[in-house]
């Protein structure tokens, strides 16, 4: 599908929750479909941790299809014949928006001099982008996983900017378990000798650490049922042609080991280790109730937007209880909200995979 890859320099410095201000902020984004004359058909699509703006176009690094190509396009649930879809790359990332690998004012990469950011900071950049594009009110904001956090943040902090809010497989705050998994990944990166306190640009990147971080995270995206169905305890064929034999060493004997190693090594081709540190920290800091005095319902007080929340029964990273928590808060705030738990065997990644029931929910809610 043809996309319009673009990049925009925000006209003003971006204030951050941590107290710093980020100057000369670049936001990379892609658009699909035509914006109506009155701007009423715009949809802001927010990506997840390891996603980017290439939602329905070929990825420039991997050559693979966009991460939600099955959902976005002409005649698809997010129908680009009807809607103008804008998918920005979050700040802190490495796919064109300002992040740790970007040049600071001294011409050198920020590296660990980049300020720690929050989900609300990411959305602040999205809103600034919409301001430049002249889009005052969205038809909808849509996001899965970390994208759902951004959608909730926009609804809570800029309630006048959207008519609909679609949140898939997400949460209003990170649990201790989720923070723990992210810390494991960060420590893997920082333990890699090539990380060099983040100053590895121009040299060898800490790919080993980033690969391990990706492997650990990828396990959380899947369900035991999915892993068992796909791999079980099946052994790899050996390089010498031996079929399904144990090496009695530490090569990848099991197919699941080989799969995770492949996922880890492939990820290092397209992602920056420092960006992984910053984005996971932003997710860990996310707590929408804390931002609004400790009561989640207060985050949505007075909202006029319609909400739809979707969870999956096999998702143990952001289980259905997390979505119900948000739904109860929206009910307490008097918001219009619908909720559905879908059955799918894929775990957290179900929102990215072929789940026809999700297609129907998305299409129906967006109207």
Coordinates of C-alpha atoms in Angstrom, one line a residue:
X1 CA 0.0 0.0 0.0
X2 CA 1.3 3.5 -0.9
X3 CA 2.1 5.6 2.2
X4 CA 3.3 9.1 2.5
X5 CA 6.4 9.0 4.7
X6 CA 7.0 12.5 6.1
X7 CA 9.0 14.3 8.8
X8 CA 8.2 17.5 10.5
X9 CA 10.2 19.8 12.8
X10 CA 8.0 21.0 15.6
X11 CA 7.9 24.9 15.7
X12 CA 8.4 25.1 19.5
X13 CA 10.4 23.3 22.1
X14 CA 8.6 20.4 23.7
X15 CA 8.1 20.7 27.5
X16 CA 8.6 17.3 29.3
X17 CA 7.1 15.8 32.4
X18 CA 10.6 15.5 33.9
X19 CA 11.0 19.3 33.9
X20 CA 13.4 19.5 30.9
X21 CA 12.5 20.9 27.5
X22 CA 13.4 19.3 24.2
X23 CA 14.4 21.6 21.4
X24 CA 14.2 21.0 17.7
X25 CA 12.0 18.0 17.9
X26 CA 11.6 16.0 14.7
X27 CA 8.5 13.8 14.3
X28 CA 8.6 11.2 11.6
X29 CA 5.2 9.9 10.5
X30 CA 3.3 8.3 7.7
X31 CA -0.2 9.1 6.4
X32 CA -2.7 7.0 4.5
X33 CA -5.9 8.1 2.8
X34 CA -7.1 11.6 2.1
X35 CA -7.9 14.2 4.7
X36 CA -11.5 15.5 4.4
X37 CA -11.9 19.3 3.8
X38 CA -13.2 19.7 7.4
X39 CA -10.6 17.3 8.8
X40 CA -13.3 15.2 10.4
X41 CA -12.0 11.8 9.1
X42 CA -8.6 11.8 10.8
X43 CA -7.5 8.8 12.8
X44 CA -4.3 9.0 15.0
X45 CA -2.8 5.5 15.1
X46 CA -0.3 4.9 17.9
X47 CA 2.3 2.2 17.7
X48 CA 3.6 -0.2 20.4
X49 CA 7.1 -0.5 21.9
X50 CA 8.9 -2.1 19.0
X51 CA 6.6 -0.6 16.3
X52 CA 7.1 2.5 14.2
X53 CA 5.3 4.7 11.7
X54 CA 5.4 2.0 9.0
X55 CA 2.0 0.6 9.9
X56 CA 0.9 -0.5 6.4
X57 CA 4.0 0.1 4.2
X58 CA 7.1 -2.0 3.5
X59 CA 9.6 -1.4 6.3
X60 CA 12.7 0.3 4.9
X61 CA 15.2 -1.7 6.9
X62 CA 13.7 -5.2 7.0
X63 CA 11.7 -5.1 3.7
X64 CA 8.8 -6.8 5.6
X65 CA 5.2 -5.6 5.4
X66 CA 3.9 -3.0 7.8
X67 CA 3.1 -4.2 11.4
X68 CA -0.7 -3.7 10.9
X69 CA -1.0 -4.1 7.2
X70 CA -3.9 -6.5 7.7
X71 CA -5.9 -3.8 9.5
X72 CA -5.1 -0.6 7.6
X73 CA -5.9 -0.1 4.0
X74 CA -8.6 0.3 1.4
X75 CA -11.7 -1.7 2.4
X76 CA -10.0 -3.0 5.6
X77 CA -11.3 -2.4 9.1
X78 CA -9.4 0.9 9.3
X79 CA -10.5 1.9 5.8
X80 CA -8.2 4.4 4.1
X81 CA -10.9 5.0 1.5
X82 CA -12.9 6.6 4.3
X83 CA -10.3 7.7 6.8
X84 CA -7.1 9.7 6.8
X85 CA -4.7 7.7 9.0
X86 CA -1.7 9.4 10.7
X87 CA 0.9 7.1 12.4
X88 CA 3.7 9.0 14.1
X89 CA 6.9 7.5 15.4
X90 CA 7.2 8.3 19.1
X91 CA 9.9 10.6 20.4
X92 CA 12.7 8.5 22.0
X93 CA 12.6 6.1 19.1
X94 CA 15.1 5.5 16.3
X95 CA 13.0 5.5 13.2
X96 CA 13.2 9.2 12.4
X97 CA 11.7 11.0 15.4
X98 CA 14.1 12.7 17.9
X99 CA 15.6 10.2 20.2
X100 CA 18.9 9.1 21.8
X101 CA 20.6 8.6 18.5
X102 CA 19.7 12.1 17.2
X103 CA 22.2 14.9 17.1
X104 CA 22.1 17.3 20.1
X105 CA 23.0 21.0 19.8
X106 CA 26.8 20.1 19.9
X107 CA 26.4 17.9 16.8
X108 CA 27.0 14.7 18.7
X109 CA 24.3 12.0 19.4
X110 CA 22.4 12.6 22.6
X111 CA 23.0 9.1 23.8
X112 CA 22.3 9.1 27.5
X113 CA 22.1 12.9 27.6
X114 CA 18.6 12.5 26.1
X115 CA 16.1 13.4 28.8
X116 CA 13.9 10.6 30.3
X117 CA 10.5 10.9 28.7
X118 CA 6.9 9.6 29.6
X119 CA 4.0 8.4 27.6
X120 CA 2.4 11.8 28.1
X121 CA 5.5 13.4 26.5
X122 CA 5.1 11.1 23.5
X123 CA 1.5 12.2 23.2
X124 CA 2.4 15.8 23.7
X125 CA 4.6 15.5 20.5
X126 CA 1.6 13.9 18.7
X127 CA -0.7 16.7 19.6
X128 CA 1.9 19.3 18.5
X129 CA 2.1 17.4 15.2
X130 CA -1.7 17.5 14.9
X131 CA -1.6 21.3 15.6
X132 CA 0.9 21.8 12.7
X133 CA -1.3 19.6 10.4
X134 CA -4.3 21.7 11.3
X135 CA -6.3 18.8 12.8
X136 CA -8.2 20.1 15.8
X137 CA -10.4 17.1 16.5
X138 CA -9.8 13.4 15.5
X139 CA -12.4 11.0 14.4
X140 CA -10.6 8.5 16.6
X141 CA -7.3 7.7 18.3
X142 CA -6.4 4.0 18.1
X143 CA -3.6 2.0 19.7
X144 CA -2.7 -1.5 20.9
X145 CA -0.3 -2.2 23.9
X146 CA 1.9 0.9 24.3
X147 CA -0.2 2.5 21.6
X148 CA -3.2 2.0 23.9
X149 CA -1.4 3.8 26.7
X150 CA -0.9 6.7 24.3
X151 CA -4.6 6.6 23.3
X152 CA -5.7 6.7 27.0
X153 CA -3.2 9.5 27.7
X154 CA -4.6 11.7 24.9
X155 CA -8.2 11.0 26.0
X156 CA -7.3 12.0 29.6
X157 CA -5.1 15.0 29.0
X158 CA -6.5 16.4 25.7
X159 CA -10.1 15.2 25.9
X160 CA -11.3 17.8 23.3
X161 CA -9.0 16.4 20.6
X162 CA -10.9 13.1 19.8
X163 CA -14.4 11.8 19.4
X164 CA -13.5 8.1 19.8
X165 CA -10.9 6.2 21.7
X166 CA -10.1 2.6 20.8
X167 CA -7.7 0.8 23.2
X168 CA -6.6 -2.8 22.5
X169 CA -4.7 -5.1 24.8
X170 CA -3.4 -2.3 27.0
X171 CA -3.5 -0.9 30.6
X172 CA -3.7 2.3 32.6
X173 CA -0.5 1.5 34.5
X174 CA 2.4 -0.9 34.5
X175 CA 2.3 -3.7 37.0
X176 CA 5.3 -4.7 39.1
X177 CA 5.7 -7.8 36.9
X178 CA 5.9 -5.7 33.7
X179 CA 8.4 -3.3 35.3
X180 CA 10.5 -6.3 36.3
X181 CA 10.5 -7.8 32.7
X182 CA 11.6 -4.4 31.4
X183 CA 14.3 -4.0 33.9
X184 CA 15.6 -7.5 32.9
X185 CA 15.9 -6.2 29.3
X186 CA 17.6 -2.9 30.3
X187 CA 20.1 -4.7 32.5
X188 CA 20.9 -7.1 29.6
X189 CA 21.7 -4.1 27.4
X190 CA 23.7 -2.2 30.0
X191 CA 25.7 -5.4 30.8
X192 CA 26.9 -5.6 27.2
X193 CA 30.5 -4.3 27.2
X194 CA 29.8 -2.6 23.9
X195 CA 27.1 -0.4 25.5
X196 CA 29.8 1.9 26.9
X197 CA 27.4 3.9 29.0
X198 CA 25.4 4.6 25.9
X199 CA 28.2 6.2 23.9
X200 CA 28.5 3.5 21.3
X201 CA 27.5 5.5 18.2
X202 CA 30.1 5.3 15.6
X203 CA 31.3 2.0 16.9
X204 CA 29.9 -1.4 17.6
X205 CA 26.4 -1.4 19.0
X206 CA 25.5 -3.6 22.0
X207 CA 23.6 -6.0 19.9
X208 CA 24.1 -9.0 22.2
X209 CA 22.4 -7.2 25.1
X210 CA 19.6 -5.8 22.9
X211 CA 19.0 -9.3 21.4
X212 CA 18.6 -10.8 24.9
X213 CA 16.2 -8.0 25.9
X214 CA 14.1 -8.7 22.8
X215 CA 14.1 -12.5 23.5
X216 CA 12.9 -11.9 27.1
X217 CA 10.2 -9.5 26.0
X218 CA 9.0 -11.7 23.1
X219 CA 8.2 -14.5 25.5
X220 CA 5.8 -12.1 27.3
X221 CA 4.0 -11.4 24.0
X222 CA 3.0 -15.0 23.4
X223 CA 0.9 -17.5 25.4
X224 CA 2.1 -20.9 26.6
X225 CA -0.6 -22.4 24.4
X226 CA 0.8 -20.6 21.3
X227 CA 4.4 -21.6 22.1
X228 CA 3.4 -25.2 22.7
X229 CA 1.4 -25.5 19.5
X230 CA 4.1 -23.9 17.5
X231 CA 7.2 -25.6 19.0
X232 CA 6.4 -28.0 21.9
X233 CA 9.6 -29.7 22.9
X234 CA 10.6 -30.3 19.3
X235 CA 14.3 -30.4 18.6
X236 CA 16.2 -28.7 15.8
X237 CA 17.8 -30.6 13.0
X238 CA 21.6 -30.4 13.5
X239 CA 23.9 -28.6 10.9
X240 CA 25.5 -32.0 10.1
X241 CA 22.1 -33.3 8.9
X242 CA 21.2 -35.2 12.0
X243 CA 17.5 -35.1 12.6
X244 CA 16.2 -33.8 16.0
X245 CA 19.2 -34.9 18.1
X246 CA 20.5 -33.3 21.3
X247 CA 23.9 -31.7 21.0
X248 CA 24.7 -32.2 24.7
X249 CA 26.0 -28.6 24.6
X250 CA 24.5 -25.1 24.6
X251 CA 23.6 -24.6 20.9
X252 CA 20.0 -24.1 20.1
X253 CA 18.8 -27.7 20.5
X254 CA 15.1 -26.8 20.8
X255 CA 13.1 -25.1 18.1
X256 CA 11.8 -22.5 20.5
X257 CA 15.4 -21.6 21.3
X258 CA 16.3 -21.1 17.7
X259 CA 13.1 -19.0 17.2
X260 CA 13.9 -16.7 20.1
X261 CA 17.5 -16.2 18.9
X262 CA 16.2 -15.4 15.4
X263 CA 13.8 -12.8 16.9
X264 CA 16.6 -11.3 18.9
X265 CA 19.1 -11.0 16.1
X266 CA 16.6 -9.7 13.7
X267 CA 15.5 -6.9 16.1
X268 CA 19.0 -5.5 16.4
X269 CA 18.9 -4.7 12.7
X270 CA 16.2 -2.2 13.1
X271 CA 16.2 -0.9 16.6
X272 CA 18.6 1.2 18.8
X273 CA 19.5 -0.1 22.2
X274 CA 19.3 3.3 23.9
X275 CA 15.8 3.8 22.5
X276 CA 14.8 0.5 24.1
X277 CA 16.0 1.8 27.4
X278 CA 14.1 5.1 27.1
X279 CA 10.8 3.7 25.8
X280 CA 10.6 0.9 28.3
X281 CA 11.3 3.5 31.1
X282 CA 8.4 5.6 29.7
X283 CA 6.1 2.6 29.8
X284 CA 7.1 1.8 33.4
X285 CA 6.4 5.4 34.5
X286 CA 3.0 5.3 33.0
X287 CA 0.3 5.5 35.7
X288 CA -2.8 7.5 34.5
X289 CA -4.4 7.5 38.0
X290 CA -1.2 8.9 39.6
X291 CA -1.2 11.7 37.0
X292 CA -4.7 12.7 38.1
X293 CA -4.6 12.8 41.9
X294 CA -4.6 9.0 42.4
X295 CA -8.1 8.2 41.2
X296 CA -8.4 6.8 37.7
X297 CA -12.0 8.0 37.1
X298 CA -10.8 11.6 37.6
X299 CA -8.6 11.2 34.5
X300 CA -11.7 11.0 32.4
X301 CA -13.9 13.5 34.3
X302 CA -16.1 15.4 31.8
X303 CA -15.0 13.5 28.7
X304 CA -17.4 13.4 25.8
X305 CA -15.5 10.8 23.8
X306 CA -16.8 7.3 23.2
X307 CA -14.5 4.5 24.3
X308 CA -14.0 0.9 23.3
X309 CA -11.6 -1.4 25.1
X310 CA -10.6 -4.8 23.8
X311 CA -8.7 -7.5 25.7
X312 CA -7.7 -11.1 24.9
X313 CA -8.3 -14.1 27.1
X314 CA -4.7 -15.5 26.5
X315 CA -2.9 -12.2 27.1
X316 CA -1.0 -12.5 30.4
X317 CA 1.1 -9.4 29.9
X318 CA -2.0 -7.0 29.9
X319 CA -4.7 -9.4 31.1
X320 CA -8.4 -8.7 30.9
X321 CA -8.5 -7.4 34.5
X322 CA -6.4 -4.4 33.4
X323 CA -9.0 -3.4 30.8
X324 CA -11.8 -4.0 33.2
X325 CA -10.1 -1.6 35.6
X326 CA -10.2 1.1 33.0
X327 CA -13.8 0.3 32.1
X328 CA -14.9 0.7 35.7
X329 CA -13.1 4.0 35.9
X330 CA -14.8 5.2 32.7
X331 CA -18.2 4.0 34.1
X332 CA -17.5 6.0 37.3
X333 CA -16.8 9.1 35.2
X334 CA -20.0 8.7 33.2
X335 CA -18.3 8.0 29.9
X336 CA -19.7 6.1 27.0
X337 CA -17.8 2.9 26.9
X338 CA -18.0 -0.6 25.4
X339 CA -15.8 -3.5 26.3
X340 CA -15.2 -7.0 24.8
X341 CA -12.8 -9.8 25.7
X342 CA -12.0 -11.8 22.7
X343 CA -10.8 -15.4 22.6
X344 CA -7.5 -15.9 20.8
X345 CA -4.6 -18.4 21.4
X346 CA -1.8 -16.0 20.5
X347 CA -1.3 -14.1 23.8
X348 CA -0.6 -10.4 23.9
X349 CA 0.4 -10.4 20.2
X350 CA -3.2 -11.3 19.3
X351 CA -3.9 -7.7 18.4
X352 CA -1.4 -7.9 15.6
X353 CA -2.4 -11.3 14.2
X354 CA -5.4 -12.8 12.3
X355 CA -8.3 -12.5 14.7
X356 CA -11.4 -11.8 12.6
X357 CA -13.5 -10.9 15.7
X358 CA -11.1 -8.0 16.3
X359 CA -11.6 -6.8 12.7
X360 CA -15.4 -6.7 13.3
X361 CA -15.0 -4.7 16.6
X362 CA -12.6 -2.2 15.0
X363 CA -14.7 -1.7 11.9
X364 CA -17.9 -1.4 14.0
X365 CA -16.6 1.0 16.5
X366 CA -15.0 3.4 14.0
X367 CA -18.3 3.5 12.2

